[in-house]
CSV table of C-alpha atoms in Angstrom, one decimal:
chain,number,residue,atom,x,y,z
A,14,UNK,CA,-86.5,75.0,120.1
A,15,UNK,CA,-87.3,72.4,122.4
A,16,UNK,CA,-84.6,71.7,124.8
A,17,UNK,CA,-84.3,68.1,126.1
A,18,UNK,CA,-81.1,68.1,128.3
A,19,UNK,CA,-79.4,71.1,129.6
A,20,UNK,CA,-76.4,72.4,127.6
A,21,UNK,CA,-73.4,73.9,129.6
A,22,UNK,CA,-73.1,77.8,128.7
A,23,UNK,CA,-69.9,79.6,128.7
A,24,UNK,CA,-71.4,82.4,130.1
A,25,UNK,CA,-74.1,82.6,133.4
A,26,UNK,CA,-75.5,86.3,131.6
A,27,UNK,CA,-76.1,87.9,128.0
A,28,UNK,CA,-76.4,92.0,128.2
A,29,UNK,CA,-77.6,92.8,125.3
A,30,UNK,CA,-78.0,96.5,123.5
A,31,UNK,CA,-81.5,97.3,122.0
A,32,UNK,CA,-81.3,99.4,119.0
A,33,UNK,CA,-78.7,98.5,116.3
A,34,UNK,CA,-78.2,95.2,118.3
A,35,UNK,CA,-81.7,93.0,119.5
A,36,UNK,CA,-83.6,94.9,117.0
A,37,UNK,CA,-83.4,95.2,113.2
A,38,UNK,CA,-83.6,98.5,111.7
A,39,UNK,CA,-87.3,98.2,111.9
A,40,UNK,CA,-87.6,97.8,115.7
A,41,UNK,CA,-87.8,94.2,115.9
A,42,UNK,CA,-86.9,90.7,117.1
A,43,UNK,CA,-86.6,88.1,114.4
A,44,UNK,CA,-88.0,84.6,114.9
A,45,UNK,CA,-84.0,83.1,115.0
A,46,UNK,CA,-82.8,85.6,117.7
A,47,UNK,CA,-86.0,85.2,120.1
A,48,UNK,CA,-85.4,81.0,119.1
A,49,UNK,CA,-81.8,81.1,120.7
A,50,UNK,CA,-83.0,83.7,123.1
A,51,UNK,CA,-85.2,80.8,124.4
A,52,UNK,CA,-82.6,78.4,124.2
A,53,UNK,CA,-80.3,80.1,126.2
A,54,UNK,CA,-82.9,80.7,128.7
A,55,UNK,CA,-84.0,77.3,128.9
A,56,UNK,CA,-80.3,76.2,129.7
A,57,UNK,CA,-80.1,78.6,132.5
A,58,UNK,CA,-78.6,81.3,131.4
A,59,UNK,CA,-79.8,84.9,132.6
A,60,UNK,CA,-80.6,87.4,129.5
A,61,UNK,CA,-81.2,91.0,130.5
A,62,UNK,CA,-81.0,94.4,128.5
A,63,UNK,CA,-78.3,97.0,128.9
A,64,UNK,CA,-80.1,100.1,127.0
A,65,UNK,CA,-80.4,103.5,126.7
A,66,UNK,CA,-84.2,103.0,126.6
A,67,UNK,CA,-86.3,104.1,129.7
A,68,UNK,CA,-89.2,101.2,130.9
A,69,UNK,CA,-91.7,103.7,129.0
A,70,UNK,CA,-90.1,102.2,125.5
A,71,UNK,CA,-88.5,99.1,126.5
A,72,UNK,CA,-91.3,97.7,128.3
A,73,UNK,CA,-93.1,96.2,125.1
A,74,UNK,CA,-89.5,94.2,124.0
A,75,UNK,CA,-89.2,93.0,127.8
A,76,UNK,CA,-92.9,91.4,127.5
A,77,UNK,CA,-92.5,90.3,123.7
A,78,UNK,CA,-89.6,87.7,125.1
A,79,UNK,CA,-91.5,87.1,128.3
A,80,UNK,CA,-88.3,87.5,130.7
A,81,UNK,CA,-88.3,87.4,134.3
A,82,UNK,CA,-84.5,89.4,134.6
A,83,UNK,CA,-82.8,92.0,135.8
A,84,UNK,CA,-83.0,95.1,133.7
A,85,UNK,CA,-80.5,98.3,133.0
A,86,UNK,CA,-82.3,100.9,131.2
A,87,UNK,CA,-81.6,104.6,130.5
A,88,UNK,CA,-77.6,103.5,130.1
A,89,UNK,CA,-77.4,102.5,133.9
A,90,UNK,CA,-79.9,105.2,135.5
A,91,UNK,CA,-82.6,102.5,136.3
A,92,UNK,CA,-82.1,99.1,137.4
A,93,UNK,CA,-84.5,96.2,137.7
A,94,UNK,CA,-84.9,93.4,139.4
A,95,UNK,CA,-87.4,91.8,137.3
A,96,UNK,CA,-91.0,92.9,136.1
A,97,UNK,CA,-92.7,95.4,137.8
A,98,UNK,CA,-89.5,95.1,141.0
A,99,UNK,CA,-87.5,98.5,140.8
A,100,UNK,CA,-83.7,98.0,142.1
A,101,UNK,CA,-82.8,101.4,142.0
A,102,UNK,CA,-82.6,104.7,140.5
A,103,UNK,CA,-80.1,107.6,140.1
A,104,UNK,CA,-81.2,111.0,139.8
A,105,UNK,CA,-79.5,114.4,138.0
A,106,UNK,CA,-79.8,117.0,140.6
A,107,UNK,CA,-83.0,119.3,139.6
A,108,UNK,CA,-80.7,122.4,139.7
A,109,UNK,CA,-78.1,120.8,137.1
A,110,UNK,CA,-81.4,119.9,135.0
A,111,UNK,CA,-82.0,123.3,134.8
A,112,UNK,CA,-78.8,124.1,133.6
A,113,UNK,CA,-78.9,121.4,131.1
A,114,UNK,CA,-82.0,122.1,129.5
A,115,UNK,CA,-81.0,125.8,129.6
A,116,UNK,CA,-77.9,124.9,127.0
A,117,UNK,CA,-80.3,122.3,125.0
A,118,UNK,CA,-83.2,124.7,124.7
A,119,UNK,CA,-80.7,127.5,123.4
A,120,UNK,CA,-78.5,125.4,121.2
A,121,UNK,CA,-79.1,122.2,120.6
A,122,UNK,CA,-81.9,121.2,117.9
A,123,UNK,CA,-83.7,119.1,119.3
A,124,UNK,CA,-83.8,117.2,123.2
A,125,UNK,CA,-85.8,115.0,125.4
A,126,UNK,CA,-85.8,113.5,129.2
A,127,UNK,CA,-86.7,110.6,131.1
A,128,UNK,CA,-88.4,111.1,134.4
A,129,UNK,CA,-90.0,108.3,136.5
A,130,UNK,CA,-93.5,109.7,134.9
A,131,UNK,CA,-92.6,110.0,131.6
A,132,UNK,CA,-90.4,110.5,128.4
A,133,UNK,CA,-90.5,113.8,127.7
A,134,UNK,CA,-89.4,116.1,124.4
A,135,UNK,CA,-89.0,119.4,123.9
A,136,UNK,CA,-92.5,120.3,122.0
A,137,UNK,CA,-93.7,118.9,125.9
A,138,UNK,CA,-91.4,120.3,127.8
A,139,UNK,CA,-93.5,122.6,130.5
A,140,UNK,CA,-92.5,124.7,133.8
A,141,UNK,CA,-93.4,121.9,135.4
A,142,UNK,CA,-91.0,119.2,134.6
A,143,UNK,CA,-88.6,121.0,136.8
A,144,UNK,CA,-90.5,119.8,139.2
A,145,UNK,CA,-89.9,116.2,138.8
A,146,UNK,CA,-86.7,113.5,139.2
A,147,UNK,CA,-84.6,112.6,136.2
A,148,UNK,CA,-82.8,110.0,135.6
A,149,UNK,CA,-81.4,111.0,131.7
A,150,UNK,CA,-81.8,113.7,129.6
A,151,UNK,CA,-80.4,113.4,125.5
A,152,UNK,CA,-79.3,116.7,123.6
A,153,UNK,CA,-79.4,115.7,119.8
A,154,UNK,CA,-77.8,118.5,117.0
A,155,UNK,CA,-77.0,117.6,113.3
A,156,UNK,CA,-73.9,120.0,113.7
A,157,UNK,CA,-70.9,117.7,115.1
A,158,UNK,CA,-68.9,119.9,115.8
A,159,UNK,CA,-71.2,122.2,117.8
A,160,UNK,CA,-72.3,119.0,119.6
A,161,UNK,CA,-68.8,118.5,120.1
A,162,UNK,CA,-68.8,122.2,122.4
A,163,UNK,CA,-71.8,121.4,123.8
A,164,UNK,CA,-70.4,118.2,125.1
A,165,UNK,CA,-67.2,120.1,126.5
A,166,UNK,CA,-69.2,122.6,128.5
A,167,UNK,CA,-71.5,120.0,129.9
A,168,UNK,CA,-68.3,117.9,131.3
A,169,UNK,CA,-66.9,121.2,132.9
A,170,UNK,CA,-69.7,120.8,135.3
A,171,UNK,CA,-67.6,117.4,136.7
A,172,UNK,CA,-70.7,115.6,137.8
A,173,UNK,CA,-72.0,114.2,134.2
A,174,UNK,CA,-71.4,111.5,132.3
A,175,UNK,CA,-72.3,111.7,128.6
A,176,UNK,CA,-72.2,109.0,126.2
A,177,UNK,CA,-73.9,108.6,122.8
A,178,UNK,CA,-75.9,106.4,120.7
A,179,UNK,CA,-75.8,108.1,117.8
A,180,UNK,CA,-73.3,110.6,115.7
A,181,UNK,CA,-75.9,113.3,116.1
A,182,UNK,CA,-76.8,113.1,120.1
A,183,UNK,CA,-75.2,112.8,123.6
A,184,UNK,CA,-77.2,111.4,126.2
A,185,UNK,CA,-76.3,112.4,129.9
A,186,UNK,CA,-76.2,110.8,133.2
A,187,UNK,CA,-75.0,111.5,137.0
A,188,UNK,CA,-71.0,110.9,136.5
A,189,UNK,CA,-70.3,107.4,137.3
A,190,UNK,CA,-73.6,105.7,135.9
A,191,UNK,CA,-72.9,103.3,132.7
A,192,UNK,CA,-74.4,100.7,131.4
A,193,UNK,CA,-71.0,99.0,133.0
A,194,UNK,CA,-71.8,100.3,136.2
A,195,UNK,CA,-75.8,98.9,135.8
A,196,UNK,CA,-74.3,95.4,134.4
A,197,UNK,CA,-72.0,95.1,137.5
A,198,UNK,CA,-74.9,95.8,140.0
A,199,UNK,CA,-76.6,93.2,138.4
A,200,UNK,CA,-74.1,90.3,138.9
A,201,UNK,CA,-73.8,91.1,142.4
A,202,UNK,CA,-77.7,91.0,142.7
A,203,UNK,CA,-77.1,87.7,140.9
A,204,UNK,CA,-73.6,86.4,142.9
A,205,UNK,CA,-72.1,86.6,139.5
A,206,UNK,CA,-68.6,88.3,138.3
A,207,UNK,CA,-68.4,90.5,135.0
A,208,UNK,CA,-65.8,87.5,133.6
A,209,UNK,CA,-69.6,85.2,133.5
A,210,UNK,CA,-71.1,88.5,131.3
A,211,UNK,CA,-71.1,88.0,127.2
A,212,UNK,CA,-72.3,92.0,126.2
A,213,UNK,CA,-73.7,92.8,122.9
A,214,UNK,CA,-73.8,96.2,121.5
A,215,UNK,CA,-73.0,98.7,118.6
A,216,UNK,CA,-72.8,102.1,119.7
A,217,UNK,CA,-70.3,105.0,122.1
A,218,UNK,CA,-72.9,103.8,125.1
A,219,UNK,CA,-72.0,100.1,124.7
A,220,UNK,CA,-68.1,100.6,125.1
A,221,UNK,CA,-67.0,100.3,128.6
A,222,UNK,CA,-69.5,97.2,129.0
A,223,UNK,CA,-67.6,95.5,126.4
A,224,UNK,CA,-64.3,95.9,127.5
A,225,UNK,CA,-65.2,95.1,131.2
A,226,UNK,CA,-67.7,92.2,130.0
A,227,UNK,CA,-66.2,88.5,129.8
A,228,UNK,CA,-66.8,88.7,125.8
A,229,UNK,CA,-67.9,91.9,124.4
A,230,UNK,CA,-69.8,91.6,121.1
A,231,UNK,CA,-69.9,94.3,118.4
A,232,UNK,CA,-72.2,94.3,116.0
A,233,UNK,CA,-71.2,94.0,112.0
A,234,UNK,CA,-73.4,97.6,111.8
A,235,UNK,CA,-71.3,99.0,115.2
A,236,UNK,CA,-69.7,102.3,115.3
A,237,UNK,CA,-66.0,101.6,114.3
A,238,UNK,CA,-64.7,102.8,117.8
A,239,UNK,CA,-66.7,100.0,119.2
A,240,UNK,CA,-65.8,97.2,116.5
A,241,UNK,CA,-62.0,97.9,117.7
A,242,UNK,CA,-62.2,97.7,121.4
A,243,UNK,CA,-64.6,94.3,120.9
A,244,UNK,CA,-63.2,90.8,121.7
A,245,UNK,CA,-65.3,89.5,118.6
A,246,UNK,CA,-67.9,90.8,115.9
A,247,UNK,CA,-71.1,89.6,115.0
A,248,UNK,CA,-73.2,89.8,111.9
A,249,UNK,CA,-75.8,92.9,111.9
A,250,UNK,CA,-78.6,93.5,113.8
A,251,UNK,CA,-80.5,92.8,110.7
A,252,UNK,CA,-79.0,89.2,110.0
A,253,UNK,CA,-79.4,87.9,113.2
A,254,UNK,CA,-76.4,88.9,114.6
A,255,UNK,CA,-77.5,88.1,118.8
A,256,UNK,CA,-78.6,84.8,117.5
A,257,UNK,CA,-75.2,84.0,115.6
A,258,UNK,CA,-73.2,85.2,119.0
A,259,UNK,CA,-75.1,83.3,121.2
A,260,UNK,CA,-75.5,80.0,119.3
A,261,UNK,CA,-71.3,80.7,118.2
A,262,UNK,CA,-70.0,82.0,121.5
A,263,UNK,CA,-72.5,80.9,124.1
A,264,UNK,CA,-72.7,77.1,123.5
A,265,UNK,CA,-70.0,76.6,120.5
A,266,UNK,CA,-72.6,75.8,118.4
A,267,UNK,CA,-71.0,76.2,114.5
């Protein structure tokens, strides 16, 4: 879409979710979204991604729509200032990794971690990753209810925060790091406020960036919790549900 004159925005910044929200159900962007992606762009408005996704799998989607933004990845942990310009980082102690992969080794059925080197699952998993910084580590466990303990005895520590972006997973953090907390660091990088933020997500990881966010977005496909707490709701993630929000809420565009 060719832009001729520039179209006032209601909002300065889109935060948008990656899986179950920018991509379909096949890991992709469709023509329509990255279109009004491009439009919204063009008419100055700053697009960034608020994910659980480390650079190691988010890189490719950053390059695809060829954006020069801020980033949050790993739900807060890592924050960009643009390609290739790392903001800042926030680290789980190495000694309360130890303790956390203790618990997911013995009980949970499957994890993984993200360092600054790499993303790392349990079938890789050596001595030596004890060795390095991370910034999130995911316990996944088709038993709810024994993720649900699992869950308990990680908050008693009182330094985590855990979130989840899926029924069957938790992903952990250093307490206090959200994709809320990444979003806000942004806007002040930016001079912007969180009322200038329209968020777009569908899972447990998205919540508090919704609510704090000027307009938070659920996706049709969204967790129900999430639907609730949303100001509106979008179509899904496979019927260009981004696209619809942005053209809909972004420029009033029917």
């Amino acid at each position: 879409m060719n832009v001729m004159h520039q179209v006032q925005a209601k909002y300065k910044l889109i935060a948008l979710d990656l899986d179950g929200t920018l991509l379909t159900d096949r890991e992709q962007i469709t023509d329509e979204t990255k279109k009004w992606i491009q439009y919204a762009v063009d008419n100055g408005v700053k697009v960034i991604f608020s994910t659980g996704r480390g650079l190691q799998t988010a890189k490719g989607i950053w390059d695809e729509l060829g954006l020069d933004s801020p980033m949050v990845l790993l739900n807060g942990a890592e924050i960009w200032e643009g390609p290739g310009r790392l903001y800042k980082r926030f680290f789980i102690p190495r000694e309360t990794i130890r303790r956390i992969h203790a618990i997911a080794a013995e009980r949970g059925d499957w994890y993984w971690g993200y360092s600054v080197e790499s993303l790392t699952g349990a079938k890789d998993w050596t001595p030596e990753m004890f060795e390095r910084d991370w910034m999130k580590f995911g316990i996944g466990c088709q038993d709810q209810k024994k993720l649900a303990g699992l869950k308990e005895e990680l908050l008693s520590f009182g330094s985590l925060e855990i979130t989840h972006s899926a029924p069957v997973n938790m992903e952990i953090s250093v307490q206090g790091i959200t994709k809320e907390s990444g979003v806000r660091q942004v806007c002040q990088m930016l001079g912007l406020s969180m009322s200038d933020v329209i968020a777009m997500g569908d899972s447990h990881n998205d919540a508090k960036l919704l609510k704090a966010a000027g307009l938070g977005v659920a996706m049709a496909n969204g967790e129900e919790h999430i639907k609730s707490i949303a100001d509106v709701i979008t179509a899904t993630n496979n019927e260009d549900g981004v696209a619809q929000a942005i053209r809909k809420h972004l420029f009033q565009i029917e």
